[in-house]
Amino acid sequence: MNSEVVVSGMGILSAIGCGKQAFMEGLRQASCGIHGNVALRCGKPSPTPYGVVADLDLLCAKYLDAARLRRWDPVSRMTYLACVLALRDAELLDEENHWIGVDPKRIGLVMATGYGGLESTENLFRKVAEDSPQTANPSLFPETVPNAATGHLSIELGLKGPNTTFTQRQISTEAALHFALNLMEKSDLDFVITGAIEDLAEWGMISQLHCGVLAKGKAPSLHPFDRKRSGTLLGEGGAIFILERRERAAKRGVKAYGQILAKQIAGVPATHGSWPKGASAAAALLKNVRHFFEDHSIQPNDLSYVSACALGDPCLDQLEATFLHEAIGNKTPISALSGATGSFLCHSSLRLAASFLSLQERFIPATVGLTDPDGATLNHVMHKSQALKGNSVLLHTLADGGGQALTLVHRNGEKHA
Amino acid sequence: MAQTRNPNKRVVITGIGAVSGLGHTSTELWDGLKKGVCGIRELTFFDCSKQRTKLAAQVPDFLPKEYFSSRQIQRYSRCDMLGLIAAREALQNAGLSESIHKKEFNARRSGVVLGAGAGGSRNGEIYYRQVKKFGFRQAKPSLLLSYAPSATTDLLASEFQLMGFRSTIVTACSSSNTAMGLAADEISSGRADFIVTGGSDALSELTYSGFNALKAISPSACRPFDRNRDGLSLGEAAGILVFEEFEHAKKRGAKVYAEFLGYGLSGDAYHMTAPEPGGSGALAAMRNALENSGVRADQVDYISAHGTATPHNDLAEAKAICDLFGIEGKICTVPVSALKSMLGHCLGACGAIEAVALTLTLWNDCIPPTIHHQETDPECLIDCVPNVAREKKLKTVISNSFAFGGNNTSIVMQKLKETA
């Protein structure tokens, strides 16, 4: 791991706030951004609550012209917005989107996505299936490919460096981050833009509802690790990060948020498309965590807290609680963000942003929706945020299909401006 | 921007597997390529009566029940199935199947890195129609299990107990070239002993309709680099390669097909569907790949082109090739062939199936042809190995994949002097 690579900018879109300040306040106050009867882009009312990105239309109107708003898939619009916020935060782009002393050819772009342009996919296929392929709008097709967002970004900002897109279910963010850090380590690029964004699209919501993973009841709600959890609720958004070498950040006079000290992507057996299940899965997941701790000489006591991926699913949360208890005991604080923002495949990008901000601001976000912990005894952060000690957060993510990612986030440098 | 290589950990190819429009194995693939057989034929996988074109390089005579149980057929997408068949062949070919079966390998130091395209789109299409026609009660949510492009990666990891690194790249047509680059990084960095890599992609109505809407599909079999080329032919395939750390391969006495030297990426930053006309993105990807591999342009013996047969792609790629490899007399003399003339454009798997072919090209010292070639485009100043395969001693070869959004990746392979 190249310890000299730091995060110097972040762009955040979430249901509890867009931009780092609003997001941080949302975290600090344990806000819940999941609401019922929200206006969805597909125009249909939905009784199911969702974590819709706050003020997205206002932001879009501010940053994108009418042609782009019309042509681009929502996930591309959101990716562009988050990227511009991140570049401005890193003081690389001015208010008129001009580069500040940067050669965009020396910037890499490594993004992750859940499904890419799902809304465009829906619209194109609807036309093909219900009308005729010959009436399909040709401009929709390029919006359906998962790398459409990075294509638009590179064209808009003139980014001619390496440009790639990853997907790996819930560990998509970590997959992109892994490659982005590889690039910074092995190439002479000045910056790499990385992160993950996902939007709520109609058929995505329908299919999740049909698969039975959403919270049940007349007024469904999301309760990570809680005894009354009955499923998850969907959200959207994500975060984009600017990676650069510490010396360059210092030379530019930009303070770093921190760095990724260690990372690991591994797997455990799982039935196709399903969550790992049972005692053997818990044992394999635990083994992976222990290997990670051994490889990087990590002690549970070193951790300020663990950012868990719990999403309110009855089995998954129990599984995560069981092996986290084995791995770290009951002293290290545990925090889960899905209760505030809703869950989605790129959700760990938000948890990564939350980790950097909480290390900087010295608080551990509370697990929104958790009041009555179930199962294994863990030191849950409930009701309100609490003071943070130490300088490291462990981000833990499980994916359906059997992927598991561990990321050690470390604070360094002084407070970011 | 080229990356540096770790010369201490060499990456070799010890197993290959392929399912394509030319057959269900790498042997059938090579037989077809060598003979210049066209895998592009009438598309029967779905109803294309309302489509503007009717051809594609569909995997022939594919009966899932010959390979899978009914439960597996219910859960797996076509893309999953093609990937799994090719992976079984590759691991068998690498001599790793038995070790995997007996769990006599370090699962944590093995992994899966694939490129993907449409993935299980076809399942999503069937699901959509079921919901519209019969409502939710009759629709099968199990169809959605393999909709995600990363489903095949997870499937291979679980099936073969490869419990280390896993990742899926989704940059459309350059996905699997980038996947192989990342797989090589994992090995050369010392984090893995072997990685199952490549890609799988299956035909779907959505992609077929999308390319037709763009009027990018030729009504006849595609003719790369031909003066009268009028678009691409779509295809489907899975190309799986076992990348292994050289000393690890040597220790177990594995057959080594070739060495993977390196890769290079670039971004066009020009247009969502068209390449930069001067070929600057293609040129940068090839240049970066050579630099990453420690190879000079004059050491390259053969180029496996992206060669889609669209007017813009072939012209831009030919310009980039001439700029990098030079012109002797009237043309660039390094042989270039476009395998898409036989395999169709397999999107997320095109780099992978072409990498399997490239491995066999090196192994057999024989360059597959560009078929359907009638009249060379006078603006494409290259030797495109027209219609007939060519015997040639080969050492270093390069393969290109360029994608929507201007994502370009080139890879470099070499014959290994020292065999395991």
Coordinates of C-alpha atoms in Angstrom, one line a residue, chain B residues 185-405:
Chain B
D185 CA -1.6 -6.6 -11.4
E186 CA -2.9 -8.8 -8.6
I187 CA -0.4 -11.5 -9.5
S188 CA 2.6 -9.2 -10.2
S189 CA 2.0 -7.4 -6.9
G190 CA 2.4 -10.8 -5.1
R191 CA -1.2 -10.8 -3.8
A192 CA -2.3 -13.8 -5.8
D193 CA -1.0 -17.1 -7.2
F194 CA -3.5 -17.4 -10.0
I195 CA -6.6 -15.5 -11.2
V196 CA -9.3 -16.7 -13.5
T197 CA -9.9 -13.8 -15.9
G198 CA -11.3 -12.8 -19.3
G199 CA -15.0 -12.2 -19.8
S200 CA -18.4 -13.5 -20.8
D201 CA -21.2 -11.8 -22.7
A202 CA -24.4 -13.0 -24.3
L203 CA -26.7 -11.6 -26.9
S204 CA -29.7 -9.7 -25.7
E205 CA -32.5 -7.9 -27.4
L206 CA -31.6 -4.6 -25.7
T207 CA -28.1 -4.5 -27.1
Y208 CA -29.1 -5.8 -30.5
S209 CA -31.9 -3.2 -30.7
G210 CA -29.6 -0.4 -29.4
F211 CA -26.9 -1.0 -32.0
N212 CA -29.6 -1.2 -34.6
A213 CA -31.1 2.1 -33.5
L214 CA -27.6 3.6 -33.9
K215 CA -27.6 2.0 -37.4
A216 CA -24.2 0.5 -36.5
I217 CA -25.0 -3.1 -37.5
S218 CA -24.3 -4.3 -41.0
P219 CA -27.1 -6.2 -42.7
S220 CA -24.5 -8.6 -43.9
A221 CA -21.5 -10.2 -42.1
C222 CA -19.1 -7.4 -41.2
R223 CA -16.1 -6.5 -43.3
P224 CA -13.4 -4.8 -41.2
F225 CA -11.0 -2.5 -42.9
D226 CA -12.8 -3.0 -46.3
R227 CA -13.5 0.0 -48.4
N228 CA -17.2 -1.0 -48.4
R229 CA -17.6 -1.8 -44.8
D230 CA -20.9 -0.7 -43.4
G231 CA -21.0 -1.6 -39.7
L232 CA -20.4 -4.3 -37.2
S233 CA -21.9 -7.8 -36.5
L234 CA -22.8 -8.6 -32.9
G235 CA -21.7 -11.8 -31.3
E236 CA -21.6 -13.6 -28.0
A237 CA -18.8 -15.4 -26.3
A238 CA -16.9 -16.3 -23.2
G239 CA -13.1 -16.3 -23.2
I240 CA -11.5 -17.4 -19.9
L241 CA -7.8 -17.5 -19.2
V242 CA -5.9 -18.7 -16.2
F243 CA -3.3 -16.1 -15.3
E244 CA -0.6 -17.5 -13.0
E245 CA 2.5 -16.4 -11.3
F246 CA 5.4 -17.9 -13.3
E247 CA 7.2 -19.5 -10.4
H248 CA 3.9 -21.0 -9.1
A249 CA 3.3 -22.4 -12.6
K250 CA 6.8 -23.7 -12.8
K251 CA 6.6 -25.4 -9.4
R252 CA 3.6 -27.5 -10.4
G253 CA 5.0 -28.2 -13.9
A254 CA 2.2 -26.4 -15.7
K255 CA 2.1 -25.9 -19.5
V256 CA 2.7 -22.2 -20.2
Y257 CA 1.1 -20.8 -23.3
A258 CA 2.4 -17.3 -23.2
E259 CA 3.4 -14.5 -20.9
F260 CA 1.1 -11.5 -20.3
L261 CA 3.5 -8.5 -20.4
G262 CA 1.3 -5.6 -19.7
Y263 CA -1.5 -3.3 -20.6
G264 CA -2.3 0.4 -21.2
L265 CA -5.4 2.5 -20.8
S266 CA -6.5 5.8 -22.2
G267 CA -9.6 8.0 -22.5
D268 CA -10.7 9.7 -25.7
A269 CA -12.7 12.4 -24.0
Y270 CA -14.2 13.0 -27.4
H271 CA -17.7 11.4 -28.0
M272 CA -19.9 8.8 -26.4
T273 CA -20.1 6.5 -29.5
A274 CA -17.5 7.7 -32.0
P275 CA -13.7 7.4 -31.6
E276 CA -11.5 10.5 -31.8
P277 CA -11.0 10.6 -35.6
G278 CA -7.2 11.0 -35.5
G279 CA -7.0 7.8 -33.4
S280 CA -5.3 9.6 -30.5
G281 CA -7.0 7.6 -27.8
A282 CA -6.2 4.3 -29.6
L283 CA -2.6 5.4 -30.0
A284 CA -2.3 6.4 -26.3
A285 CA -3.6 3.0 -25.2
M286 CA -1.2 1.1 -27.4
R287 CA 1.7 3.3 -26.5
N288 CA 1.0 2.9 -22.8
A289 CA 0.6 -0.8 -23.1
L290 CA 4.0 -1.1 -24.8
E291 CA 5.6 1.1 -22.2
N292 CA 4.1 -0.9 -19.4
S293 CA 5.4 -4.1 -21.0
G294 CA 8.9 -2.8 -21.6
V295 CA 8.5 -3.4 -25.3
R296 CA 9.4 -1.2 -28.3
A297 CA 7.0 -0.7 -31.2
D298 CA 9.5 -2.3 -33.6
Q299 CA 9.4 -5.5 -31.5
V300 CA 5.7 -6.1 -32.2
D301 CA 5.0 -8.9 -34.7
Y302 CA 1.3 -8.9 -34.9
I303 CA -1.7 -6.7 -33.9
S304 CA -5.1 -8.1 -33.1
A305 CA -7.2 -5.1 -34.0
H306 CA -10.4 -3.9 -32.3
G307 CA -11.6 -3.8 -36.0
T308 CA -15.3 -3.5 -35.6
A309 CA -15.9 -2.7 -39.3
T310 CA -17.7 0.6 -38.5
P311 CA -16.4 3.3 -40.9
H312 CA -15.1 5.5 -38.1
N313 CA -13.5 2.9 -35.8
D314 CA -11.4 1.2 -38.4
L315 CA -10.1 4.4 -39.9
A316 CA -9.1 5.8 -36.5
E317 CA -7.5 2.5 -35.4
A318 CA -5.6 2.2 -38.7
K319 CA -4.3 5.7 -38.3
A320 CA -3.1 5.0 -34.8
I321 CA -1.4 1.8 -35.9
C322 CA 0.4 3.6 -38.7
D323 CA 1.4 6.4 -36.3
L324 CA 2.9 4.0 -33.8
F325 CA 4.3 1.2 -35.9
G326 CA 5.3 3.3 -38.9
I327 CA 4.8 2.9 -42.6
E328 CA 7.3 1.1 -44.8
G329 CA 6.7 1.8 -48.5
K330 CA 3.0 2.4 -48.7
I331 CA 1.6 0.6 -45.7
C332 CA 2.4 -0.4 -42.1
T333 CA 3.9 -3.8 -42.5
V334 CA 3.0 -5.3 -39.1
P335 CA 0.2 -7.8 -39.8
V336 CA -3.2 -6.7 -38.4
S337 CA -6.2 -8.9 -38.3
A338 CA -9.8 -8.3 -37.1
L339 CA -11.3 -11.5 -35.6
K340 CA -14.7 -9.8 -35.4
S341 CA -15.1 -10.7 -39.0
M342 CA -15.5 -14.3 -37.8
L343 CA -16.6 -14.0 -34.1
G344 CA -18.7 -10.9 -34.4
H345 CA -18.4 -8.1 -31.8
C346 CA -18.8 -9.9 -28.4
L347 CA -18.9 -6.6 -26.5
G348 CA -17.9 -7.2 -22.8
A349 CA -16.2 -10.5 -23.9
C350 CA -14.5 -9.3 -27.1
G351 CA -11.2 -8.6 -25.5
A352 CA -11.3 -12.0 -23.7
I353 CA -12.2 -14.2 -26.7
E354 CA -9.6 -12.3 -28.8
A355 CA -7.0 -12.9 -26.0
V356 CA -7.7 -16.6 -26.1
A357 CA -7.2 -16.4 -29.9
L358 CA -4.1 -14.4 -29.4
T359 CA -2.7 -17.0 -27.0
L360 CA -3.2 -19.6 -29.7
T361 CA -1.9 -17.4 -32.4
L362 CA 1.4 -17.1 -30.5
W363 CA 1.4 -20.8 -29.6
N364 CA 0.8 -21.9 -33.2
D365 CA 2.8 -19.2 -35.0
C366 CA -0.2 -18.6 -37.2
I367 CA -2.1 -15.4 -37.8
P368 CA -5.8 -15.8 -38.3
P369 CA -7.2 -13.7 -41.2
T370 CA -9.6 -10.9 -41.6
I371 CA -12.4 -12.5 -43.6
H372 CA -15.0 -11.0 -46.0
H373 CA -12.3 -8.8 -47.3
Q374 CA -12.8 -7.7 -50.9
E375 CA -11.2 -4.3 -51.3
T376 CA -8.9 -2.6 -48.9
D377 CA -9.9 0.9 -47.8
P378 CA -7.2 3.1 -49.3
E379 CA -7.3 5.2 -46.2
C380 CA -6.5 2.2 -43.9
L381 CA -2.8 1.7 -44.7
I382 CA -2.4 -1.6 -43.0
D383 CA -1.8 -5.3 -44.0
C384 CA -5.0 -6.8 -42.7
V385 CA -4.2 -10.4 -43.5
P386 CA -7.1 -10.7 -46.0
N387 CA -9.1 -13.9 -46.0
V388 CA -6.4 -16.5 -45.5
A389 CA -4.4 -17.3 -42.3
R390 CA -0.7 -16.7 -42.4
E391 CA 2.2 -18.7 -40.9
K392 CA 4.7 -16.5 -39.2
K393 CA 7.2 -16.8 -36.4
L394 CA 5.8 -14.6 -33.6
K395 CA 7.2 -13.4 -30.4
T396 CA 5.4 -10.2 -29.3
V397 CA 1.8 -9.4 -30.0
I398 CA -0.7 -6.7 -29.0
S399 CA -4.5 -6.7 -28.9
N400 CA -6.8 -3.6 -28.9
S401 CA -10.2 -3.0 -27.4
F402 CA -12.0 0.4 -27.6
A403 CA -15.3 1.2 -26.1
F404 CA -18.3 3.6 -25.9
G405 CA -17.4 6.5 -23.8

